[in-house]
Structure formats: C-alpha cells, structure tokens
Coordinates of C-alpha atoms in Angstrom, one line a residue:
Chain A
X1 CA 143.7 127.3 87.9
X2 CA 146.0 128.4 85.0
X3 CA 146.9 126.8 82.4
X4 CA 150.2 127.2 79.8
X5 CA 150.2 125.3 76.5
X6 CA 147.6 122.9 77.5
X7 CA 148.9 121.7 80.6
X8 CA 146.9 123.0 83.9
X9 CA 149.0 123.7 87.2
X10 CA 146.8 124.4 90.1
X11 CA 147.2 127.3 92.8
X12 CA 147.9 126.3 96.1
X13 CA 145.8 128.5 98.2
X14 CA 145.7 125.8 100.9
X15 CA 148.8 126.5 102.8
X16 CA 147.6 122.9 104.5
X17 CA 148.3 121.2 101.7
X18 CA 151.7 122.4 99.8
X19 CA 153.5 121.4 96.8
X20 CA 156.9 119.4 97.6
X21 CA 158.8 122.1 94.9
X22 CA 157.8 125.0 93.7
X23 CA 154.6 124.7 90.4
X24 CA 156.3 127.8 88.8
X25 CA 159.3 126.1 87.2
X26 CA 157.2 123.4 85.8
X27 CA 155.1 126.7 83.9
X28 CA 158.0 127.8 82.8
X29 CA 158.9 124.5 81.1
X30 CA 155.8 124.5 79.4
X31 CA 156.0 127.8 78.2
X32 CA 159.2 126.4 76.2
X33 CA 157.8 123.1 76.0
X34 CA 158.1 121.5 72.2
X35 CA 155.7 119.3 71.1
X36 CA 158.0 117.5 69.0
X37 CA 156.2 114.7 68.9
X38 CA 152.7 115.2 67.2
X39 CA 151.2 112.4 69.3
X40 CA 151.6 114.0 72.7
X41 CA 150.1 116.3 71.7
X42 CA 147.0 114.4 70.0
X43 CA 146.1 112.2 73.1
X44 CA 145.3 116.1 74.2
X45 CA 146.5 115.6 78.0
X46 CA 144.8 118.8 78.9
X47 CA 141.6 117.8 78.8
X48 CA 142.0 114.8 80.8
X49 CA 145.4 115.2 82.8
X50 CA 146.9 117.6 85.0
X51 CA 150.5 117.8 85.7
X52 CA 152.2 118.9 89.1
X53 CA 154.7 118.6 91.9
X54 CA 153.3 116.3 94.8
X55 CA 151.7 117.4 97.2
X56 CA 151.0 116.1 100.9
X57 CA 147.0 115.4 99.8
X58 CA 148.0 112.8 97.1
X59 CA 148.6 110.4 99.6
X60 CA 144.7 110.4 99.6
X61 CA 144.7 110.2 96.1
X62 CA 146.5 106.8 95.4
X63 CA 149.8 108.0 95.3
X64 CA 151.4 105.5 97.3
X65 CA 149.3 102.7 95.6
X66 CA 150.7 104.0 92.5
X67 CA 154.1 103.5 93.7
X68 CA 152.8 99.5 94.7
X69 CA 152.8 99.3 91.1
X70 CA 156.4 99.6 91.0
X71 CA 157.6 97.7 94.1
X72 CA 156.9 97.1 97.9
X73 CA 156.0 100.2 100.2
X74 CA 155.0 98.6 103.6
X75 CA 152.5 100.4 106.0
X76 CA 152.7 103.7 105.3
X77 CA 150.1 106.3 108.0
X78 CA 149.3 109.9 106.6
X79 CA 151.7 110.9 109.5
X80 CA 154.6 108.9 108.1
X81 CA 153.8 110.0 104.7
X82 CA 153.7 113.7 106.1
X83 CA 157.2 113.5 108.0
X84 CA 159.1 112.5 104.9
X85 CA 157.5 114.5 102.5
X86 CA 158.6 117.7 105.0
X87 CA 162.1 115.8 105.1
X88 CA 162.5 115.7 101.5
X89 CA 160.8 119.6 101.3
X90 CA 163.3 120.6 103.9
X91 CA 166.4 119.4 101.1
X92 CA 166.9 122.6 99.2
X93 CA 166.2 122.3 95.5
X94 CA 166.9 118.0 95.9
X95 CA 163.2 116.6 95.2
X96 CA 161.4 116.8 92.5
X97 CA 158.5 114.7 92.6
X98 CA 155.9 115.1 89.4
X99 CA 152.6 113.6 89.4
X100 CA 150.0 113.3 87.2
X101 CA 146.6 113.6 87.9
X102 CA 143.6 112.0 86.6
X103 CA 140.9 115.5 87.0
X104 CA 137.9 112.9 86.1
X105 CA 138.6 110.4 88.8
X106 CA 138.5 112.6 91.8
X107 CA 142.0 114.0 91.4
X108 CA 143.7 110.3 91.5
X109 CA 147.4 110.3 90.9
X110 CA 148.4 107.9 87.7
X111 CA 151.6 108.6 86.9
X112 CA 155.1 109.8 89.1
X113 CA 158.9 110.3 88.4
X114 CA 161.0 111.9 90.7
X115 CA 164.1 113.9 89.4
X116 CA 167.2 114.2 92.5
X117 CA 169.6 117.2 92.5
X118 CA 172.6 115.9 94.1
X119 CA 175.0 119.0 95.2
X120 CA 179.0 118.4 94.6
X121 CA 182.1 120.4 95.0
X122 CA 184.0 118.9 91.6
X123 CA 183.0 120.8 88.4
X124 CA 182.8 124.1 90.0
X125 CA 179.9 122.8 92.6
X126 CA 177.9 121.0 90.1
X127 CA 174.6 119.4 89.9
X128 CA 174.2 116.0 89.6
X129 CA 170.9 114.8 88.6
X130 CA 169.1 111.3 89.2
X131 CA 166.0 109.6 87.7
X132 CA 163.8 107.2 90.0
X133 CA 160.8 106.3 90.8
X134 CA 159.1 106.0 87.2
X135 CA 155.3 104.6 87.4
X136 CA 152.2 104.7 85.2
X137 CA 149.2 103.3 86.1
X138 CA 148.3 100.5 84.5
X139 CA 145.0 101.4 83.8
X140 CA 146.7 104.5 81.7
X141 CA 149.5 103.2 79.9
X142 CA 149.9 103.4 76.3
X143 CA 149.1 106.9 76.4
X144 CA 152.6 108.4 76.7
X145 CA 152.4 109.7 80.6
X146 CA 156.0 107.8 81.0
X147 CA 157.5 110.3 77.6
X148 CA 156.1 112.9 79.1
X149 CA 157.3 112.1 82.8
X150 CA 160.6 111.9 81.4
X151 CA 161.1 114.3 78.9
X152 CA 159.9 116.9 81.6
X153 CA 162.4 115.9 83.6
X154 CA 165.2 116.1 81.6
X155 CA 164.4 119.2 80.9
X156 CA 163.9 120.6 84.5
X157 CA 167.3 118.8 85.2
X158 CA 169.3 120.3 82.3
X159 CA 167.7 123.8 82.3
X160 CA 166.4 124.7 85.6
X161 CA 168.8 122.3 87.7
X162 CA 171.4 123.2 85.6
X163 CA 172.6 119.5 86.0
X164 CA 175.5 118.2 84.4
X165 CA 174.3 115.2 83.5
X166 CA 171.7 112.9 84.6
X167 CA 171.8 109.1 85.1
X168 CA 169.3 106.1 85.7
X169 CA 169.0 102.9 86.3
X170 CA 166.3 100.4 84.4
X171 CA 165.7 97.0 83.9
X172 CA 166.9 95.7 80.3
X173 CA 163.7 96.1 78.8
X174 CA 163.2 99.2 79.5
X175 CA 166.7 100.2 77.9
X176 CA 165.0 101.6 74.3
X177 CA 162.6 103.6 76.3
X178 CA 165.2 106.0 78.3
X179 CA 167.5 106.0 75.0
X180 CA 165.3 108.6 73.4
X181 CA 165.3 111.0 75.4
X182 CA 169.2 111.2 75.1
X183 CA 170.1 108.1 78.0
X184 CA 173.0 105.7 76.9
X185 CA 175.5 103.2 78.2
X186 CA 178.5 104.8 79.2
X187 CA 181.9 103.1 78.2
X188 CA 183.6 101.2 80.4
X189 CA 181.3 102.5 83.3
X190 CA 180.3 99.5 85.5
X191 CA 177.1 100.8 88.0
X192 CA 177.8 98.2 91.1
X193 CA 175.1 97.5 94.2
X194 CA 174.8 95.7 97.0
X195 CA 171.4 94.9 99.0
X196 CA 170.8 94.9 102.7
X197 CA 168.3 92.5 104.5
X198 CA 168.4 94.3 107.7
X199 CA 166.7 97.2 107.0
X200 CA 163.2 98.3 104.8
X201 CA 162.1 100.7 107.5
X202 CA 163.6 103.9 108.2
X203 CA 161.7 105.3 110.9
X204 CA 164.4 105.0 113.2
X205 CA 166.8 107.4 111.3
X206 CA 166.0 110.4 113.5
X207 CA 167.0 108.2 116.2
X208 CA 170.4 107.0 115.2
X209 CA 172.3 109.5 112.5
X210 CA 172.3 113.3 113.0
Chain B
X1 CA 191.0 114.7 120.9
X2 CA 189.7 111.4 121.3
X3 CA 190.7 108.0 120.2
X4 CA 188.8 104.6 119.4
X5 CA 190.4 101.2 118.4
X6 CA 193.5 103.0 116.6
X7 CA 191.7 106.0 114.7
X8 CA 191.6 109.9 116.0
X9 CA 189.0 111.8 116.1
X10 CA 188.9 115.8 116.5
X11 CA 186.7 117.4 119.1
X12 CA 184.7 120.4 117.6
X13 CA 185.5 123.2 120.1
X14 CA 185.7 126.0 117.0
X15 CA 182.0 126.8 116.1
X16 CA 183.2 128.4 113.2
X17 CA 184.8 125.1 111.8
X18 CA 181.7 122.6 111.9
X19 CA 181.8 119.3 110.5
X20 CA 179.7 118.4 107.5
X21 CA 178.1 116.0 110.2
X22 CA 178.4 114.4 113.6
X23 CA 181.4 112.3 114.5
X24 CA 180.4 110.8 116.9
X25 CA 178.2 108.3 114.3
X26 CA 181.9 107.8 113.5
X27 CA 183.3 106.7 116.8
X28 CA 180.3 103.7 117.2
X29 CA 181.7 102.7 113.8
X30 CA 184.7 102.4 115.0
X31 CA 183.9 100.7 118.2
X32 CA 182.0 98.2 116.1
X33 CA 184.9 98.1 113.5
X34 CA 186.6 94.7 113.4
X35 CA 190.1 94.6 111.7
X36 CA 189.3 91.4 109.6
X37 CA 192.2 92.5 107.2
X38 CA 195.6 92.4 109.2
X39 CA 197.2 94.7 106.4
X40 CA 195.0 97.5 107.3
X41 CA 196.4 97.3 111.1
X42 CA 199.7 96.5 110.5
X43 CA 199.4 100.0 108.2
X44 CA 199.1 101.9 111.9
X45 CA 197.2 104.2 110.7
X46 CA 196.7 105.5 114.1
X47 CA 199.8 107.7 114.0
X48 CA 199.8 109.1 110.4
X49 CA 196.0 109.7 109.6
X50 CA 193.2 110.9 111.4
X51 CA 189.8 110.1 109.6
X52 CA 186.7 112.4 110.7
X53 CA 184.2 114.0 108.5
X54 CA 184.8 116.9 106.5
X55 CA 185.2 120.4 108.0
X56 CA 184.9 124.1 106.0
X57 CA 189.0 124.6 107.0
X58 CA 189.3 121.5 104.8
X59 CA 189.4 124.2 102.0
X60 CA 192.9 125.5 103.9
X61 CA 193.8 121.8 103.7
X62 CA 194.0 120.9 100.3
X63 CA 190.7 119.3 100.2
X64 CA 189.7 120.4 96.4
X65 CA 193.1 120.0 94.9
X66 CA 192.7 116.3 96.6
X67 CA 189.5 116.8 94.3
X68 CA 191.6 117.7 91.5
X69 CA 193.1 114.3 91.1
X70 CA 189.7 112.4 90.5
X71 CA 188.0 115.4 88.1
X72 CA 187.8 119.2 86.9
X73 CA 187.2 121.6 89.8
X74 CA 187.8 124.7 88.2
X75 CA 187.9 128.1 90.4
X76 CA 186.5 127.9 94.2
X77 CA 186.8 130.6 96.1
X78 CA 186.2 130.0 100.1
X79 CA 182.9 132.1 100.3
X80 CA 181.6 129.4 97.2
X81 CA 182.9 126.1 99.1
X82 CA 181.4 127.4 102.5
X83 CA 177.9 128.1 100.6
X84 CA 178.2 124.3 99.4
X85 CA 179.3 122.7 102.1
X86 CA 176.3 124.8 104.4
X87 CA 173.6 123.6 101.5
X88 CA 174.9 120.1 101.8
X89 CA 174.5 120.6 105.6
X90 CA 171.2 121.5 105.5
X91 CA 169.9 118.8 104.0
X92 CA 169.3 116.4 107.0
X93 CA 171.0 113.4 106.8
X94 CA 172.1 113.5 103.4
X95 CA 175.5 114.2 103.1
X96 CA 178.5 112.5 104.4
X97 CA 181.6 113.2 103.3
X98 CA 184.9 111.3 105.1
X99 CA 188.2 112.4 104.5
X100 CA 191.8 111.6 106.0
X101 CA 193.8 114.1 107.3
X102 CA 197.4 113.7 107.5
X103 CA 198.5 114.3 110.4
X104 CA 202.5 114.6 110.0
X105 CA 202.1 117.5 106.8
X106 CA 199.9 120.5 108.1
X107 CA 196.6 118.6 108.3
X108 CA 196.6 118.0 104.4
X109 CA 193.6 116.1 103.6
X110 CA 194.8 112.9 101.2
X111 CA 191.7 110.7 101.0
X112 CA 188.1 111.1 100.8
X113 CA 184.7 109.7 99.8
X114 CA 181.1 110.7 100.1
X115 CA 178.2 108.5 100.9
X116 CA 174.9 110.5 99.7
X117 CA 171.4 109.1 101.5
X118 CA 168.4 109.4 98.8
X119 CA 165.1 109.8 101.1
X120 CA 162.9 107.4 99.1
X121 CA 159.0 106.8 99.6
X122 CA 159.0 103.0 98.3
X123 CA 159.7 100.2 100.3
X124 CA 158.3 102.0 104.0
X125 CA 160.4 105.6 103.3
X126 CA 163.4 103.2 103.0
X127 CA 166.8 105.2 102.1
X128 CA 169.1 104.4 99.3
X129 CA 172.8 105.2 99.5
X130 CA 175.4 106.1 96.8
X131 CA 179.1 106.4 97.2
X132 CA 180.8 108.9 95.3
X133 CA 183.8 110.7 94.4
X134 CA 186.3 108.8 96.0
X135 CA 190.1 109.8 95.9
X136 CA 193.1 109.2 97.6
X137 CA 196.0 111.3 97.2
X138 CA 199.0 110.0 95.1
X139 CA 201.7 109.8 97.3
X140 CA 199.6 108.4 99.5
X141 CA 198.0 105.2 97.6
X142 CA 199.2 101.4 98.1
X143 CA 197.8 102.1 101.9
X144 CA 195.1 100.7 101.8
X145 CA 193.7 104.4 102.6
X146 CA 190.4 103.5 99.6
X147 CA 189.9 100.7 101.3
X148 CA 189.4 102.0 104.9
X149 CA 187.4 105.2 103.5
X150 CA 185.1 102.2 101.5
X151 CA 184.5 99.9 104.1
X152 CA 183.7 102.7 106.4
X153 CA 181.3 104.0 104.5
X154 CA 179.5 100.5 103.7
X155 CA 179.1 100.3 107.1
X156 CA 177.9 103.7 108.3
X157 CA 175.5 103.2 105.1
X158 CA 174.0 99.9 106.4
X159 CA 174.1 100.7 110.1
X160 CA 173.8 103.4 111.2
X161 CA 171.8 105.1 107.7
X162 CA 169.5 102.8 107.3
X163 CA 170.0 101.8 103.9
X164 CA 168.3 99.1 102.4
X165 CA 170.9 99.3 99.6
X166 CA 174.2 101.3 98.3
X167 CA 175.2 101.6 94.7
X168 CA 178.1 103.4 93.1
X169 CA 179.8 103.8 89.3
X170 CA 183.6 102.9 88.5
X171 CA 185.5 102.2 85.7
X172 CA 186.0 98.6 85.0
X173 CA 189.5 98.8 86.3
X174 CA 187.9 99.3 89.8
X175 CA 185.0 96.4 89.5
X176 CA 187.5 94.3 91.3
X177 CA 188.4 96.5 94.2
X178 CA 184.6 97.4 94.5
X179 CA 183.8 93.9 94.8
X180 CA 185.5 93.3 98.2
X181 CA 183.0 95.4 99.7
X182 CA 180.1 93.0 98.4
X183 CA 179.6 95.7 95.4
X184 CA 178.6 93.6 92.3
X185 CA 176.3 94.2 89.4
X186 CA 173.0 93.5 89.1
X187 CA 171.5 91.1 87.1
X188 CA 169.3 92.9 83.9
X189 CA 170.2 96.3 85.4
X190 CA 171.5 99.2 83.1
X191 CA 173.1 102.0 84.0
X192 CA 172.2 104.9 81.6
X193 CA 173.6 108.5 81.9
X194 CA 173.4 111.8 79.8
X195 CA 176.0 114.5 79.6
X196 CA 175.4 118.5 79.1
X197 CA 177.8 120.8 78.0
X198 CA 175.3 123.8 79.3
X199 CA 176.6 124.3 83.0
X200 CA 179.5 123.5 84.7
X201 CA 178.9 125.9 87.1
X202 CA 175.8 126.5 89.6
X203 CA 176.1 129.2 91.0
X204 CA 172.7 130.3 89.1
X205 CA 170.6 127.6 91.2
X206 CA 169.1 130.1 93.9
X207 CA 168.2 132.1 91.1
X208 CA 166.6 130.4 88.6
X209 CA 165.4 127.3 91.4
X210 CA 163.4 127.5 94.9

C-alpha cells in the first residue's frame, strides 16, 4: 500500500483482480491535490477511506448496491458484471470509474462517479468529458465523499484527460452542488432526451451491432 | 454496390479504407425504414447521396472542412485523423459516425452526425446514446439531409444499440427541429457544462494517460 498526501491507493498484485484504469494518475493528482477547503481535509479521509479506480472485486463489495441507491440495476451475475467491466477496460482512456472504499467495513464501496472521455475530430481531436453516475452512501453522507468525488474528477478530466470541457446532468436540487466546482448553465444551450421502453437490458448487444 | 429502399450503400472491398463500423447494421435500418414523411422521398435521394458510415478516405473527401462549418478544427494531418478514427474504432460499439456522400461532386462528404453509445452499469449494463456534432453542408441544406442523418440515428440508437435513452445539446433555435424526433427536455433536469482554455489539442493523451 502507498499512500500520497493522505490518500492510500492500493497495489494490484492480483492480476485476477485489475483496476478498470490505471491507480497511477489518481497519485499523481494527489500529489498536486489542494486542500483548499480546510474541512476535507479535517474529516481526515485517510484514516478511514481509501480512494481508487474500480475494480472487478467491488462487485463483492456492494458496488452495485451502491449504485441501487441511485436508480434501478436489474439482475446483475459476477459474470455479467465481469463482461462489461472488460468492455469498458477494452475503451482506451474512456472510463474512469472512482470508488471509495470503506477500509473498516471489509473493503465496502460507499461512494462512485464515473468521469467519460469521449474522443472527437473538431478542436484538433479533442476530449470531451462527461460526469455520471454520482452516489454516496447514505450511511456516509455529510462527510464530503460527493466534493471530493467531484473535484477529483474535474481535475483528472482537465489535467490528465486534457478535456475541453466537461458537462453533467443533475436534478434541480442538485444544481448549487456541481456549481462550485466550476459547473454552469450554458446560454441558450437546451440539453434534449428522449426515453425508450423497449430496452433496460443490453445483453444482447454482442448479438446485434458490431 | 448495393441498394435498399432508395439509399446506396458501398461494399468494403479496399481493406485499407475500413468503415468506422459495419454497414450492414445500416441496411436492416433501412429495410425497416418507413418513409412516413413524403418530402423526404420525393427529395430522391437515391440518386444524389449515398449515406454509409464514415471511412478514413473521408479525410480526401472533405469530411473535416464539412467539420469546419459546425466548430474550430484547426490543423489535421492524415496520420492524426487515421489515429482518431482507429481509437474511435477500437472502442467496441461506441462510435458511429454517418455521413452523406455526394455522389455527383467527387464523393464530397456534405452531411454527418455521430451517435456515441456510453456502456453504463445501472439499470442491467443498459447503454445510453448521445448524438453529436451534426452538420450539413451549406449548399446542401433545405433537403431535408439533418433530418434523414437524425432519424437514422434515433433508430439505429433504439434498435439496433440498445439504448434505453438518447440525449443531445442544441441551441434553442434547433429545440424545434429536435423535437420531431421525440427529443424534448426533461422535467427538473439541468444541463451543466465547464469550459478549459488548457487543451485544444490531444495529442498528449497516450502520454500523459493509459
């Protein structure tokens, strides 16, 4: 185990059980990492959190319960989770799923954001990046895991990712929250969606696109 | 050469000019594809366009000054697209990228739009779809050329990707046009974004990022 500026990154010595990106930029992001805001730094994460890329074992360690805290997930085997966490491994410097670990409740995962690198020709083949996937636990909220989910991020995003810009989207309440880390309406931008009943499962992809 | 219901399709016989991905997801589309809009037939597009995915001779073709008309390129060389368009390649079912090729002036490519599948974990490993950087060439617009590349990709989105939903960002000029396609907002949804003036340019990635 090291450890940079109070945050611990495990090795992975168990090839069986790899991280989804590589620990070694999060380091480095700690190593340049501002505590700007004294109270991160006070609820002293170190002792009691550990910060990391997923890996393939969390789904033993609540990580898709975790995400149930933020919407549906269906059925999901070990072998389903394994198959799209090698998809999403196999998509060059696109996913980057942190997590962060409770060390004194056998390793359970209690927080996740995931940060997508989308690759473009415009802007001299930019980076587009995208926030999703936020979620604390609820037992551990009010301790500032989502700041710090975020603010890492960014910061992988916009140093590391070298993204252009980064966008989200969140539920009005949430608005104030994303603001201070530098997230704004844009004007006269209008973000449009539409919903699809026929399909929550995707485990026919393979099957039908290339 | 092949044809379905009106619209041409290219065989790949040149290994060295792949498409970005199959075409052949196209031609179901097009089987499928009902002409609800008489406009859009009466347009013939059979004999003027061709609509396939995007190739790495689409950089002969005029496909990033077609680029040009929606944002800032800046300077591409052929060795940089073909790196792009091989990373976006790699990424299994990620990346598709529709253009129109004229087929009266040289094979110039006047329309495109991308449709970019997120791999998710929530709702049982659904996939989220985004449409993005969509242009149609000026001397070619009042054809109803946005439209086609649009509805096309709703449908290859929601059929054949799987997606349990698509979201996109335009200007409030285009909320109208968007909303044809079943594109609306979303009630309490924000869409927040932050700009960088760090990088415009990436070809750092595989340096700094594994």
């Amino acid at each position: 185990m090291t450890e940079q500026n109070g945050y611990h990154l495990k090795s992975n010595g168990d090839h069986q059980d790899e991280y989804l990106f590589d620990p070694n930029i999060l380091q480095s992001l700690f190593k340049d990492y501002s505590l700007k805001d004294s109270k991160l730094h006070e609820n002293n994460y170190d002792e009691k959190y550990l910060l990391r890329p997923l890996r393939i074992s969390d789904y033993d360690h609540g990580y898709i319960d975790l995400l149930r805290q933020l919407t549906e997930c269906g059925p999901m085997t070990y072998e389903d989770f394994k198959q799209r966490f090698n998809q999403m491994k196999q998509c060059f410097n696109t996913y980057y799923i942190l997590v962060i670990e409770d060390i004194n409740t056998d390793q359970q995962i209690v927080g996740t954001a995931t940060l997508i690198c989308e690759k473009k020709f415009i802007r001299q083949l930019a980076i587009r990046g995208r926030i999703e996937d936020v979620v604390v636990h609820n037992r551990c909220r009010g301790q500032q895991l989502g700041k710090l989910l975020i603010d890492l991020l960014t910061q992988l995003g916009r140093d590391k990712c070298n993204c252009y810009k980064i966008s989200l989207e969140c539920k009005d309440h949430l608005v104030s929250f994303y603001q201070q880390f530098g997230y704004n309406h844009e004007d006269k931008q209008n973000y449009l969606c539409q919903r699809f009943q026929n399909s929550s499962n995707n485990h026919q992809e393979n099957k039908t696109v290339n």
